[in-house]
N, C-alpha and C. Protein backbone atom coordinates (compact mmCIF):
# COMPACT_ATOMS: atom_id res chain seq x y z
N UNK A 1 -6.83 -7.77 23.00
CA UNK A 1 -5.74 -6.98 23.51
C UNK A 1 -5.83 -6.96 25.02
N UNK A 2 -4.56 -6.65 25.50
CA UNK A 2 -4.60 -7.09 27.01
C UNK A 2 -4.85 -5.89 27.75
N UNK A 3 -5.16 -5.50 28.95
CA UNK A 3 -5.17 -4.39 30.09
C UNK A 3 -4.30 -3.44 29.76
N UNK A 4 -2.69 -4.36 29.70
CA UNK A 4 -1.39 -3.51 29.89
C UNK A 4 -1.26 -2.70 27.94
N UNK A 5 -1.52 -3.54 27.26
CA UNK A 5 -1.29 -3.13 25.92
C UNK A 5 -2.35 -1.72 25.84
N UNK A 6 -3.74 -1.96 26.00
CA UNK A 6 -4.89 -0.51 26.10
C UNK A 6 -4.02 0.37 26.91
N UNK A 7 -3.93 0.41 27.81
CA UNK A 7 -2.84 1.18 29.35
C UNK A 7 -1.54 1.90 28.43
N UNK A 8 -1.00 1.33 27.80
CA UNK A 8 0.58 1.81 27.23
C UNK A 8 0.05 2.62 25.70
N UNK A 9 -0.77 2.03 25.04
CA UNK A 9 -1.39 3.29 24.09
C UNK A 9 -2.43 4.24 24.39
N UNK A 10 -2.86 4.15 25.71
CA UNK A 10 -3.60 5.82 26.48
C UNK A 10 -2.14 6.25 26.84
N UNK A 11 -1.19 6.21 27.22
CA UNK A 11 0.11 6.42 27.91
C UNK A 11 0.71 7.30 26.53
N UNK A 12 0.66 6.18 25.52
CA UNK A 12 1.38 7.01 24.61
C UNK A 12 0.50 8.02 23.71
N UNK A 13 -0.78 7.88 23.45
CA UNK A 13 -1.40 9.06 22.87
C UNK A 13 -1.35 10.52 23.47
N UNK A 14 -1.24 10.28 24.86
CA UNK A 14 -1.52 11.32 25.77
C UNK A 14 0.12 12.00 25.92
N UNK A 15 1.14 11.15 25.63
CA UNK A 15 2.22 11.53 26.53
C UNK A 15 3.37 11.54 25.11
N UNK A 16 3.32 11.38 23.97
CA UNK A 16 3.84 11.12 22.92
C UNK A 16 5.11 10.51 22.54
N UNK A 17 5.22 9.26 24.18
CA UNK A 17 6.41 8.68 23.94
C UNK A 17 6.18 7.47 23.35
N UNK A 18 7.17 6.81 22.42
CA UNK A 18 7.04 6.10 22.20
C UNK A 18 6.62 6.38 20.28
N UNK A 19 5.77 7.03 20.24
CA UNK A 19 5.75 7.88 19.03
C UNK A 19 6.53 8.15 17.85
N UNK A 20 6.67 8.15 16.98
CA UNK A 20 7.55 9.12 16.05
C UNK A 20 7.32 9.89 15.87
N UNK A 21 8.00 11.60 15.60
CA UNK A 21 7.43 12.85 15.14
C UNK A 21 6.96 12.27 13.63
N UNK A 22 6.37 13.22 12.76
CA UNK A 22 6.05 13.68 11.31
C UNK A 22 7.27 12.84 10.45
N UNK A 23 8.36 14.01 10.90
CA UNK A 23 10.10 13.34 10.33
C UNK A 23 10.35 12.62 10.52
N UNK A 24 10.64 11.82 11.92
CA UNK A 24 10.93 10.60 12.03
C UNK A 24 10.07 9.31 11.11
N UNK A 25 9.01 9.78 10.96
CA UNK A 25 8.20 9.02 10.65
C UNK A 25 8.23 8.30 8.87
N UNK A 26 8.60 9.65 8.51
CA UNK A 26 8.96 9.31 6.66
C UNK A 26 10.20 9.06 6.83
N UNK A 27 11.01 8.81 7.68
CA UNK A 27 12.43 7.83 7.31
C UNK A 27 12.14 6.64 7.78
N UNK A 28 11.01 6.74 8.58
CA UNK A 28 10.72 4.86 8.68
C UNK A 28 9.95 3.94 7.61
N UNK A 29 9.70 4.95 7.03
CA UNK A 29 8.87 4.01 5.47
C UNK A 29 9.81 3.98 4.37
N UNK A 30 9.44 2.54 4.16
CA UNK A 30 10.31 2.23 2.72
C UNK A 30 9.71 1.84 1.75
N UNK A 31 10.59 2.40 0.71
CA UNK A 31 9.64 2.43 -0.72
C UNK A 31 9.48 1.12 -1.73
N UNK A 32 8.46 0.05 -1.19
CA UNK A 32 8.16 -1.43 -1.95
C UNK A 32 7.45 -0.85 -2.82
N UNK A 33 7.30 -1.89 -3.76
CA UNK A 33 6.11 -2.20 -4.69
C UNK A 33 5.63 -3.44 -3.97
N UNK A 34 4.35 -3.06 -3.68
CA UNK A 34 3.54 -4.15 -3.28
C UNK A 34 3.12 -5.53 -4.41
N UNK A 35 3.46 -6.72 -3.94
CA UNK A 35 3.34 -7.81 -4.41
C UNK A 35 1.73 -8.21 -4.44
N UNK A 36 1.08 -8.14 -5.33
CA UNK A 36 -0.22 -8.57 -5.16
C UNK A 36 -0.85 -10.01 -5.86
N UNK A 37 -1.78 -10.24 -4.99
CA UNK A 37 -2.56 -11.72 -4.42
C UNK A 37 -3.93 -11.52 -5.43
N UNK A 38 -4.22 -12.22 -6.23
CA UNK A 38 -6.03 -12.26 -6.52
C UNK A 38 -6.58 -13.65 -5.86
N UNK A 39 -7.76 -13.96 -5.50
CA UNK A 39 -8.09 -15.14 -4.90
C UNK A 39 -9.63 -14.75 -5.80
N UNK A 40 -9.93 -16.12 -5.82
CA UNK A 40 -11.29 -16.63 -7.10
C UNK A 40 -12.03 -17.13 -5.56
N UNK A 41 -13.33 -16.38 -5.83
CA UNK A 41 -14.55 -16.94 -5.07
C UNK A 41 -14.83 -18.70 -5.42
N UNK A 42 -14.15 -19.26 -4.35
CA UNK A 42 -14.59 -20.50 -3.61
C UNK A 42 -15.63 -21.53 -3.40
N UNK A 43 -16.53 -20.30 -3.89
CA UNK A 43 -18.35 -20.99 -3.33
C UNK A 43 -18.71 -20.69 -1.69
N UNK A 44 -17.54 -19.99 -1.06
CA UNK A 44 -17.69 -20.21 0.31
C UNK A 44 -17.34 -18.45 0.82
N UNK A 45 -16.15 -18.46 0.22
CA UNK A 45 -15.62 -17.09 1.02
C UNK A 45 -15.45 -16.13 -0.90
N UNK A 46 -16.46 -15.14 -0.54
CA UNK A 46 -16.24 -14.68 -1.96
C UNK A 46 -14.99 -13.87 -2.50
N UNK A 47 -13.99 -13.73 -1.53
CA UNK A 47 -13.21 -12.99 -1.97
C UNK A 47 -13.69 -11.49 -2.73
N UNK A 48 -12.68 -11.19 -3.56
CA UNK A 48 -12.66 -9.46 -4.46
C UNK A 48 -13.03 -9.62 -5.69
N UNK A 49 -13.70 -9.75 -6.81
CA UNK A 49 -13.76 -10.16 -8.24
C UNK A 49 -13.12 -9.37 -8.89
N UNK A 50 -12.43 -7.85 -8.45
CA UNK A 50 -12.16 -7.34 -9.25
C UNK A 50 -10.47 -6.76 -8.52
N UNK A 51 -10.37 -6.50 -7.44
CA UNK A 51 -8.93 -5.97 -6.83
C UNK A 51 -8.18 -7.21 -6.12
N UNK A 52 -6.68 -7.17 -6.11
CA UNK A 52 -5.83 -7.90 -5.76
C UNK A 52 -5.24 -7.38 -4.45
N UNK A 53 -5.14 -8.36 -3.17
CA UNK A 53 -4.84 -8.12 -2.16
C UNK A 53 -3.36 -7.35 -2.38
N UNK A 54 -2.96 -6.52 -1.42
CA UNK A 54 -1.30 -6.38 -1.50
C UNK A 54 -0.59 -6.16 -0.42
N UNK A 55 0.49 -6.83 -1.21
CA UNK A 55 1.45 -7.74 0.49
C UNK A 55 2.80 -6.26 0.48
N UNK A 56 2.79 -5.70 1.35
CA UNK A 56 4.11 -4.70 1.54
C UNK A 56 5.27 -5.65 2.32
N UNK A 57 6.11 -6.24 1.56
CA UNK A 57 7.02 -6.68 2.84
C UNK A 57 8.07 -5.88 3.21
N UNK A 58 8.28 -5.67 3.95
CA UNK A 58 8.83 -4.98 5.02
C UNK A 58 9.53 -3.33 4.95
N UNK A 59 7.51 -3.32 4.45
CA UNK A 59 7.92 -1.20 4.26
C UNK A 59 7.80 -0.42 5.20
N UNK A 60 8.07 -1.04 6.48
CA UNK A 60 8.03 -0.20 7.63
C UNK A 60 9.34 -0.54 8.54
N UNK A 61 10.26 0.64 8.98
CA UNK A 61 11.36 0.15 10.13
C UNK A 61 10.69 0.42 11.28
N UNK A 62 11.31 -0.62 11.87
CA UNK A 62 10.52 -0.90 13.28
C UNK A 62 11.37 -0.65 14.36
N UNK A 63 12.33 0.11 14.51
CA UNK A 63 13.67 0.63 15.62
C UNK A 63 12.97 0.64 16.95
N UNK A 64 13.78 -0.13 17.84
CA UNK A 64 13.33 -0.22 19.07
C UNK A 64 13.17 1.10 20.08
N UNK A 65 13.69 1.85 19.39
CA UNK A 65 12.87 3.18 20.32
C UNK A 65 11.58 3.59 20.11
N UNK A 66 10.86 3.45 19.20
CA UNK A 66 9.40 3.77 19.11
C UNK A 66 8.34 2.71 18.93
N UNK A 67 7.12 2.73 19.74
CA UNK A 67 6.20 1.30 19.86
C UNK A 67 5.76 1.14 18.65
N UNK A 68 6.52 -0.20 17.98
CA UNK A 68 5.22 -0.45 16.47
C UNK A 68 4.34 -0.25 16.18
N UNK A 69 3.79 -0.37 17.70
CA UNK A 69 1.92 -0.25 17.59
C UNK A 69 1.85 1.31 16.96
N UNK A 70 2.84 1.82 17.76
CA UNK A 70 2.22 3.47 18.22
C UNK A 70 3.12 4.05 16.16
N UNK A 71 3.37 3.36 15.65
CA UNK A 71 4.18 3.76 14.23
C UNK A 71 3.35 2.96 13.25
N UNK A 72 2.82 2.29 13.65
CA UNK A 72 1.25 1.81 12.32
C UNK A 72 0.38 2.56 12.60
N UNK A 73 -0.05 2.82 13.57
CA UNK A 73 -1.08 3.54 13.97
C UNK A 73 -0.90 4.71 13.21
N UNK A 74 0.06 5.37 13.61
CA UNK A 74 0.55 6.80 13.45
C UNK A 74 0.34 6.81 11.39
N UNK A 75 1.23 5.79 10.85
CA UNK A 75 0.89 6.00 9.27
C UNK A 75 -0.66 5.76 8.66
N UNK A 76 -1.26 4.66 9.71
CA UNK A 76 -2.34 4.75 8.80
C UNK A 76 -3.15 5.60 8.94
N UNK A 77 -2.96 5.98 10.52
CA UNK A 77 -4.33 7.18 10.93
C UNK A 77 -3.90 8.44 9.75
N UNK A 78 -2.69 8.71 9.27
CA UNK A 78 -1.76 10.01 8.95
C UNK A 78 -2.66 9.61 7.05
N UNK A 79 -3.12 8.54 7.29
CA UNK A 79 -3.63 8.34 5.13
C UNK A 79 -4.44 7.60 5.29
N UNK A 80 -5.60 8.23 6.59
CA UNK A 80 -7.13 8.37 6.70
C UNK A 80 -7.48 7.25 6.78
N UNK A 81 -6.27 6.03 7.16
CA UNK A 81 -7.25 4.90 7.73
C UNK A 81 -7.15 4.42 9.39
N UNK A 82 -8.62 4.57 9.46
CA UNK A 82 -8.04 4.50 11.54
C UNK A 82 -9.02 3.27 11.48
N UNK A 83 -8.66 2.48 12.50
CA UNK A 83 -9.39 1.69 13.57
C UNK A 83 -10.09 1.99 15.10
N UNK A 84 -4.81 -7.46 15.34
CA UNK A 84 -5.22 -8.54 15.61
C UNK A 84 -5.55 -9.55 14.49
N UNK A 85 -5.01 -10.27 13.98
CA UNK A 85 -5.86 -11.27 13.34
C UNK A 85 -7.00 -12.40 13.95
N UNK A 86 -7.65 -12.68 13.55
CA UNK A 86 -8.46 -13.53 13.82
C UNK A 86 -7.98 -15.32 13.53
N UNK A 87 -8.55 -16.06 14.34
CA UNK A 87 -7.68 -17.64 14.05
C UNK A 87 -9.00 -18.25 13.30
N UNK A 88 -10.37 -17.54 13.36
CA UNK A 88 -11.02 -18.10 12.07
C UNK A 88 -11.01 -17.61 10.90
N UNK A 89 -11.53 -18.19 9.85
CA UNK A 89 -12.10 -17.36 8.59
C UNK A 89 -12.90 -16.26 8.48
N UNK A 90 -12.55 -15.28 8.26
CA UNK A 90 -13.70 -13.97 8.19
C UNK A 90 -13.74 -13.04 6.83
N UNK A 91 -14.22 -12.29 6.71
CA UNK A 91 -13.74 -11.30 5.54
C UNK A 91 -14.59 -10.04 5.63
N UNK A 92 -14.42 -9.16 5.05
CA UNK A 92 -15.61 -7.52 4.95
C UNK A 92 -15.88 -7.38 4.28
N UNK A 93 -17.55 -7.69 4.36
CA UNK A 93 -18.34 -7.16 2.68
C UNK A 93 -18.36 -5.93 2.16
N UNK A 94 -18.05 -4.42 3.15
CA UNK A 94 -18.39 -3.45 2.62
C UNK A 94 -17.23 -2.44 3.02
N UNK A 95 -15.98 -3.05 3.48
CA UNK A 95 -15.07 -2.15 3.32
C UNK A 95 -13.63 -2.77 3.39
N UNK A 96 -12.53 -1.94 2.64
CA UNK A 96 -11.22 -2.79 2.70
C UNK A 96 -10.66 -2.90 4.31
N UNK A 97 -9.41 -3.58 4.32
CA UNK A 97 -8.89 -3.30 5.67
C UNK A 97 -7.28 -3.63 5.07
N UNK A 98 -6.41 -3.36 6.55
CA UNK A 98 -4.91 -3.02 6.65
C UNK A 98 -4.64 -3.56 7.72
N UNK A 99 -3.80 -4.51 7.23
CA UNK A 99 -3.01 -5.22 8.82
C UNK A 99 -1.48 -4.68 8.65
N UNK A 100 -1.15 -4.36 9.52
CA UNK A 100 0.26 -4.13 9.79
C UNK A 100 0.84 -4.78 10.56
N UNK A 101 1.81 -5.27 10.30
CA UNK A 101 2.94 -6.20 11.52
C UNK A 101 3.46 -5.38 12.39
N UNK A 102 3.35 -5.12 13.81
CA UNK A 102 3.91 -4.10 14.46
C UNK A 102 5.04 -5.59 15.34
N UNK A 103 4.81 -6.58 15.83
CA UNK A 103 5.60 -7.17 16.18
C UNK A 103 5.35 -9.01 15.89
N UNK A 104 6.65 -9.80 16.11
CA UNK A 104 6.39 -11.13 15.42
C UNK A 104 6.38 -11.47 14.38
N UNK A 105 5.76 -12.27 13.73
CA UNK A 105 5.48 -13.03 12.98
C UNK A 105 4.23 -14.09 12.78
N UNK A 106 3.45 -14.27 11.73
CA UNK A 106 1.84 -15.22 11.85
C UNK A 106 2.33 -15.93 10.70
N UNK A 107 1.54 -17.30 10.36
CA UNK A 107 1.26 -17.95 8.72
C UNK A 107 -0.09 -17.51 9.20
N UNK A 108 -0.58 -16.86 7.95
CA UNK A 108 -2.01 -15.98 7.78
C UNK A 108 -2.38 -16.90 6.40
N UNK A 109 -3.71 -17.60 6.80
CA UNK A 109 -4.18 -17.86 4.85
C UNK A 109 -5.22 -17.00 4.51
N UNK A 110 -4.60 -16.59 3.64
CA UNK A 110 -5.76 -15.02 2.72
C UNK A 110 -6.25 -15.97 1.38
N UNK A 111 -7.62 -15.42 1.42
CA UNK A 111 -8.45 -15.84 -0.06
C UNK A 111 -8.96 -17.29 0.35
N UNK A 112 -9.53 -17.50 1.26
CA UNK A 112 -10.46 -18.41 2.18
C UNK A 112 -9.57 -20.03 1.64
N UNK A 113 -10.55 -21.21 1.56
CA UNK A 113 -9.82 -22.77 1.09
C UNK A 113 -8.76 -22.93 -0.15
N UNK A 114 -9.17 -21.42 -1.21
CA UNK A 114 -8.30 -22.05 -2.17
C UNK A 114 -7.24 -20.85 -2.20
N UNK A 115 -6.89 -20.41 -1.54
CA UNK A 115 -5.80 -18.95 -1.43
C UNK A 115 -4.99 -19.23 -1.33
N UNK A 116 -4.00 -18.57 -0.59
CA UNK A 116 -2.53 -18.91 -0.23
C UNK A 116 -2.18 -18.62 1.14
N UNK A 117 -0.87 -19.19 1.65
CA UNK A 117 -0.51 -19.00 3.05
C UNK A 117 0.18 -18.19 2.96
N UNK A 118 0.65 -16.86 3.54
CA UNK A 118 1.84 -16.24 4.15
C UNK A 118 2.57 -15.84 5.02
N UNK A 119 3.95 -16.42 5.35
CA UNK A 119 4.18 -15.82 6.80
C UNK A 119 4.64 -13.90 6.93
N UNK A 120 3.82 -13.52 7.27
CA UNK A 120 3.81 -12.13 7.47
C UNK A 120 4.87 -11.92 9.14
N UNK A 121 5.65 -10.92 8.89
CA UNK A 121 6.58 -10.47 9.95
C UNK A 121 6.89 -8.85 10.28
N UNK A 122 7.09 -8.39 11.06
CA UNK A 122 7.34 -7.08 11.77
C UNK A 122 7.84 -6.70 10.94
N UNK A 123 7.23 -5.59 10.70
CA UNK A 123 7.26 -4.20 9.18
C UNK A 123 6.57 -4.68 7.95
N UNK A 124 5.76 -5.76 7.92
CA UNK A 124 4.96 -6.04 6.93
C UNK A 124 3.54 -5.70 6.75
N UNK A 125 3.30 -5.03 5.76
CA UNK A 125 1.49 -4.50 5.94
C UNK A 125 0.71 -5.53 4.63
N UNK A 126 -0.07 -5.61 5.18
CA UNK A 126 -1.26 -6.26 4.35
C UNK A 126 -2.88 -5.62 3.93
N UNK A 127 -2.49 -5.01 2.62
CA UNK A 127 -3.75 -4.41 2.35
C UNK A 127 -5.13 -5.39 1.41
N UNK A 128 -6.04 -5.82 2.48
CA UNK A 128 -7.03 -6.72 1.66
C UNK A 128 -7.97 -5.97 1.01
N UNK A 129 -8.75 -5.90 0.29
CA UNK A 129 -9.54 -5.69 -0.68
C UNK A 129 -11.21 -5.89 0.32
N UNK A 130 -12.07 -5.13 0.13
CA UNK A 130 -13.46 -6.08 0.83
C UNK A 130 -13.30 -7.35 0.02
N UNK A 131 -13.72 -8.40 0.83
CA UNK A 131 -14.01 -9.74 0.74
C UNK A 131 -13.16 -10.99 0.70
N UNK A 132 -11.81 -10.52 0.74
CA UNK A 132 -10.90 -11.18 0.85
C UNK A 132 -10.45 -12.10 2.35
N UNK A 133 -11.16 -13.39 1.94
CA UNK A 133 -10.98 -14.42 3.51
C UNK A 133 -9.44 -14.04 4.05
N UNK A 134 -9.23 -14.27 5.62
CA UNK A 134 -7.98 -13.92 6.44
C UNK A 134 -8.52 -14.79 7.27
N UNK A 135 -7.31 -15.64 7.68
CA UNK A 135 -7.07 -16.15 8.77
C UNK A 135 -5.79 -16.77 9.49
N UNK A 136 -5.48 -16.32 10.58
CA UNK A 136 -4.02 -16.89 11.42
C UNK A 136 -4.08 -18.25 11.24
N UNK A 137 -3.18 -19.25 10.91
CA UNK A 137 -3.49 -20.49 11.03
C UNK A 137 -2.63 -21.28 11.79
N UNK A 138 -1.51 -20.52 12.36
CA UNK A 138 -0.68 -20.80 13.39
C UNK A 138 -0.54 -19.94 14.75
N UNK A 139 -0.51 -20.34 15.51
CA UNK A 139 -0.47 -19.85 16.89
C UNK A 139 1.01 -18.97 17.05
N UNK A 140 0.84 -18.09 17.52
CA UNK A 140 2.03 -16.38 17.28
C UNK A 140 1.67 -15.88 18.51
N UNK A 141 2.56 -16.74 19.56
CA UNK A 141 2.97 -15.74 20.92
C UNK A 141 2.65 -14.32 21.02
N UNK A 142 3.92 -13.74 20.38
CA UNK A 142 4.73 -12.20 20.39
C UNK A 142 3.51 -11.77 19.17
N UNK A 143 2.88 -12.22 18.63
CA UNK A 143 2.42 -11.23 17.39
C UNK A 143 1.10 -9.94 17.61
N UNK A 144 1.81 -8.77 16.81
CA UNK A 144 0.77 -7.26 17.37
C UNK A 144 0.59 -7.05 15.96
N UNK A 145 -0.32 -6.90 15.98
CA UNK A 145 -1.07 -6.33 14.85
C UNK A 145 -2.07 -5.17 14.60
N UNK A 146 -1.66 -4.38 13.85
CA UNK A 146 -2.25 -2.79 13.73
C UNK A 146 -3.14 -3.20 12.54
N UNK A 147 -4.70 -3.08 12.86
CA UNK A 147 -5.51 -3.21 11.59
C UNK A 147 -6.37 -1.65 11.65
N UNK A 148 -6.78 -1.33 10.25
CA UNK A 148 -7.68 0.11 9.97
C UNK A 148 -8.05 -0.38 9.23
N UNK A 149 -9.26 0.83 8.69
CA UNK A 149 -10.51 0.65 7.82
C UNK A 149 -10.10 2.37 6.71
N UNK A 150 -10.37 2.25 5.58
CA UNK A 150 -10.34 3.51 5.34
C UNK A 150 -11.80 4.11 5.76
N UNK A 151 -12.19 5.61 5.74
CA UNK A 151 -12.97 5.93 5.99
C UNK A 151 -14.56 5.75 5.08
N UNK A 152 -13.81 5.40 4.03
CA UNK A 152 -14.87 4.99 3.03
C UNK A 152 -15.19 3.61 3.25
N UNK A 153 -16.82 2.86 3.36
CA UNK A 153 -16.94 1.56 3.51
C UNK A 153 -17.85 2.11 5.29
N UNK A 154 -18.42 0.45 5.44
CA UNK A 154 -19.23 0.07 6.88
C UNK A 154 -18.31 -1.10 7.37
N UNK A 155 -17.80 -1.21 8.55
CA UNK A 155 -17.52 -1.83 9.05
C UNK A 155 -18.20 -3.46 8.81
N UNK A 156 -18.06 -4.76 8.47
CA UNK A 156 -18.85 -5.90 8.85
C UNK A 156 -18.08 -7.11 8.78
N UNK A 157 -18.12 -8.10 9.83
CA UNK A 157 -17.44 -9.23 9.74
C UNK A 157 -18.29 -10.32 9.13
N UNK A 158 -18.34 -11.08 8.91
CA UNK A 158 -18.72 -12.17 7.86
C UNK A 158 -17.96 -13.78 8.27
N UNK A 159 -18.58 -14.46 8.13
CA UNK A 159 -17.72 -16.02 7.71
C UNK A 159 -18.42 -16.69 7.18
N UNK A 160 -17.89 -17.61 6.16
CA UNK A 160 -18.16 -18.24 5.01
C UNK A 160 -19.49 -19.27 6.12
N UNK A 161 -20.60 -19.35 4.87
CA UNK A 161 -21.78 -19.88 5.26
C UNK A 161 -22.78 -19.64 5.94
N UNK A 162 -22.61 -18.39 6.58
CA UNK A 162 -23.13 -17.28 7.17
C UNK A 162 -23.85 -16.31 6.30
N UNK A 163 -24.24 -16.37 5.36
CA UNK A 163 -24.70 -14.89 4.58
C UNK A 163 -25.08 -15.51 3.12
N UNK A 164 -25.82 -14.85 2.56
CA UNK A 164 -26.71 -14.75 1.44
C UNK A 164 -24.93 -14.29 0.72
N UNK A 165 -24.57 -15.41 -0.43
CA UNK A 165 -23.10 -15.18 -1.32
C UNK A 165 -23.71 -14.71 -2.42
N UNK A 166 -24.48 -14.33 -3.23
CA UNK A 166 -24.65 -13.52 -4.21
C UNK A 166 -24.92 -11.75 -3.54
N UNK A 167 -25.82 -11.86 -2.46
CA UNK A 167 -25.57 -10.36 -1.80
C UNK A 167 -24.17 -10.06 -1.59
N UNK A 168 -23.53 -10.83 -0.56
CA UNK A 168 -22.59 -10.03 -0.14
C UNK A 168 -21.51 -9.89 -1.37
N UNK A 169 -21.38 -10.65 -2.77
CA UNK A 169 -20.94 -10.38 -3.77
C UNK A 169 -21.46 -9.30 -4.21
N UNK A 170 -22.21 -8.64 -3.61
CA UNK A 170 -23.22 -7.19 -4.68
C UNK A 170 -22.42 -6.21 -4.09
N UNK A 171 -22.50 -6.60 -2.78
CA UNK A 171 -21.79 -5.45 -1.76
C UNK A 171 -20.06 -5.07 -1.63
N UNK A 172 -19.46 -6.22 -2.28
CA UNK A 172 -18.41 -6.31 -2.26
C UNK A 172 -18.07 -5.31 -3.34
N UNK A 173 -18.72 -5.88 -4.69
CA UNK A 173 -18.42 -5.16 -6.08
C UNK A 173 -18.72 -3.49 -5.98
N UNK A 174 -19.34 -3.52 -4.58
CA UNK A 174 -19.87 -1.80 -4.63
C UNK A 174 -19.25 -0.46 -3.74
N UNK A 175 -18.17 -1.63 -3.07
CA UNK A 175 -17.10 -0.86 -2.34
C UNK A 175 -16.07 0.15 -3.23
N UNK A 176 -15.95 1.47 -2.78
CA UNK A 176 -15.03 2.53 -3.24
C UNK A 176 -13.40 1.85 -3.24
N UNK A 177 -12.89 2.05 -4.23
CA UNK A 177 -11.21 2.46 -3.98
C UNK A 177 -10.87 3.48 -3.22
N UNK A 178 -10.24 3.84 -2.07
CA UNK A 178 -9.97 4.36 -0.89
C UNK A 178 -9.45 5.63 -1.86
N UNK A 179 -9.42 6.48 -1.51
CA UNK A 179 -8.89 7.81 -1.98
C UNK A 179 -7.27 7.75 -1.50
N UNK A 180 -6.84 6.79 -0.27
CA UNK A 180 -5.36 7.07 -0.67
C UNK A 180 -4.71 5.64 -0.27
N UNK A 181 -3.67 5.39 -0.46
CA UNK A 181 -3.00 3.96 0.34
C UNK A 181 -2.55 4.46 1.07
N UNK A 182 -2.80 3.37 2.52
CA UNK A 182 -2.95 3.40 3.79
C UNK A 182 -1.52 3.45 4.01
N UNK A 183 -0.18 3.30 3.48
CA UNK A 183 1.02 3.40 3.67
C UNK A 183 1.86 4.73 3.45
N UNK A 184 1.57 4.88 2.19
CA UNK A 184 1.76 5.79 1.19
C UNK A 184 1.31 7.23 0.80
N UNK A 185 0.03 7.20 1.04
CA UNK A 185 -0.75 8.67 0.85
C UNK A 185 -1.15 8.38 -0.45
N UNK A 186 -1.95 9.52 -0.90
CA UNK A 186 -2.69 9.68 -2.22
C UNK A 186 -2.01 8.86 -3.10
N UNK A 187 -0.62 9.35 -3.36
CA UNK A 187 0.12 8.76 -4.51
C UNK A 187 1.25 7.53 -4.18
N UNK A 188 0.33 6.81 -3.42
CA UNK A 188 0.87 5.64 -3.56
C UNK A 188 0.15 4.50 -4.23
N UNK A 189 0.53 3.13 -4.37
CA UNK A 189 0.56 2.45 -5.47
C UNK A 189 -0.87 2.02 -5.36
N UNK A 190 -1.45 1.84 -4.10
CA UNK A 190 -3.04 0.91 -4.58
C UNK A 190 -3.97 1.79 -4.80
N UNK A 191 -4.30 2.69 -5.61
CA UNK A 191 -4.76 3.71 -6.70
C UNK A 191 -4.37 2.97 -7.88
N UNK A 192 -3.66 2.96 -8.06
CA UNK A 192 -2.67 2.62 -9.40
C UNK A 192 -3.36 1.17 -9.52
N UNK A 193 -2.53 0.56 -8.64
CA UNK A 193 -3.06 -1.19 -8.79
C UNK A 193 -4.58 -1.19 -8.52
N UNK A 194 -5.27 -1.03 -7.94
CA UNK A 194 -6.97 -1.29 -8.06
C UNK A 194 -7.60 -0.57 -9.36
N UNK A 195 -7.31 0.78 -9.59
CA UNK A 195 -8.56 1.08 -11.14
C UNK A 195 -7.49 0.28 -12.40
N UNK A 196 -6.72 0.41 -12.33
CA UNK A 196 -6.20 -0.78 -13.47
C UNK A 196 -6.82 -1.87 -13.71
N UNK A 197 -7.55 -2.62 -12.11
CA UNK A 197 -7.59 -3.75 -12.52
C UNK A 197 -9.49 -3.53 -12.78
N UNK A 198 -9.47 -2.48 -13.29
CA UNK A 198 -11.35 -2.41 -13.43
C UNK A 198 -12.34 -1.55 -12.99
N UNK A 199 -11.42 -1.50 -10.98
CA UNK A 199 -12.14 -0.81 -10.19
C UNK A 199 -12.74 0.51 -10.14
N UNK A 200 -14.41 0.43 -9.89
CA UNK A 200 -14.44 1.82 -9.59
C UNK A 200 -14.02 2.58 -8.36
N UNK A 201 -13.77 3.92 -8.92
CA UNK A 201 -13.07 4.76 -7.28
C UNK A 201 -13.92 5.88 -7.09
């Protein structure tokens, strides 16, 4: 992130322009069902064995009066998940994460060599699972990206060939289901979609 981008979100935390109130804020979310991704450990990037990534497309309005940045921020910090893509392969052994499209557009391949590509665009969130490979695979000028962690989980970056793959498979399988979706709150859908598919929470 650049000088001016750090500079304009001290500007706006402090000064609350740019912002949405509370209200404004629940008329900018829209109500998807998230489309979800499973990816099969590779031999390389272990992916989730048990939860499916999920793609929100375009559950966020992005109206040019308030900074995207400063309106991802604002929902995920608001459902306890606080904190760019990366152009290599990476993934988190011990906690999920949330990308949000605050501006642009990327082709992102999720679920490491044998996954899939998606072009993700402004108002699109991406909730990965721990272990689920991410990477930009095209070059994106204009693209901002709002990523969080829920509070549950350790922060760790990873890339395939780097790490003991039966550990960080131990660690993966031992990550919590977040107590709420990072979009949504408690009663939104990835509760629902993760212990369905096995998970413990």
């Amino acid at each position: 992130m650049s000088f001016a981008e750090d500079a304009k979100r001290v500007a706006e935390r402090l000064t609350g322009i740019g912002r949405p109130s509370d209200g404004e804020l629940k008329r900018l979310l829209r109500t998807v069902e998230p489309q979800t991704f499973s990816f099969k450990d590779d031999g390389e990037t272990p992916n989730n064995p048990a939860l499916p990534m999920l793609y929100y497309p375009n559950a966020v309005a992005l109206p040019s009066d308030f900074d995207p940045a400063a309106v991802l921020e604002k929902i995920f910090d608001g459902n306890g998940w606080s904190n760019g893509i990366f152009d290599f392969l990476h993934f988190h052994t011990q906690v999920h994460e949330v990308l949000g499209i605050a501006r642009g557009h990327a082709t992102v391949r999720f679920g490491g060599g044998t996954g899939c590509t998606v072009t993700v665009k402004a108002g699109d969130v991406v909730v990965l699972p721990a272990g689920t490979g991410h990477q930009r695979v095209a070059p994106a000028e204009d693209l901002l990206v709002v990523g969080a962690y829920p509070p549950e989980g350790r922060y760790d970056q990873q890339e395939p060939g780097n790490l003991d793959h039966d550990a960080a498979l131990a660690r993966i399988r031992s990550v919590a289901v977040p107590g709420t979706d990072p979009v949504y709150g408690p009663n939104g859908p990835l509760r629902r979609l993760w212990t369905q598919n096995g998970a413990a929470s």
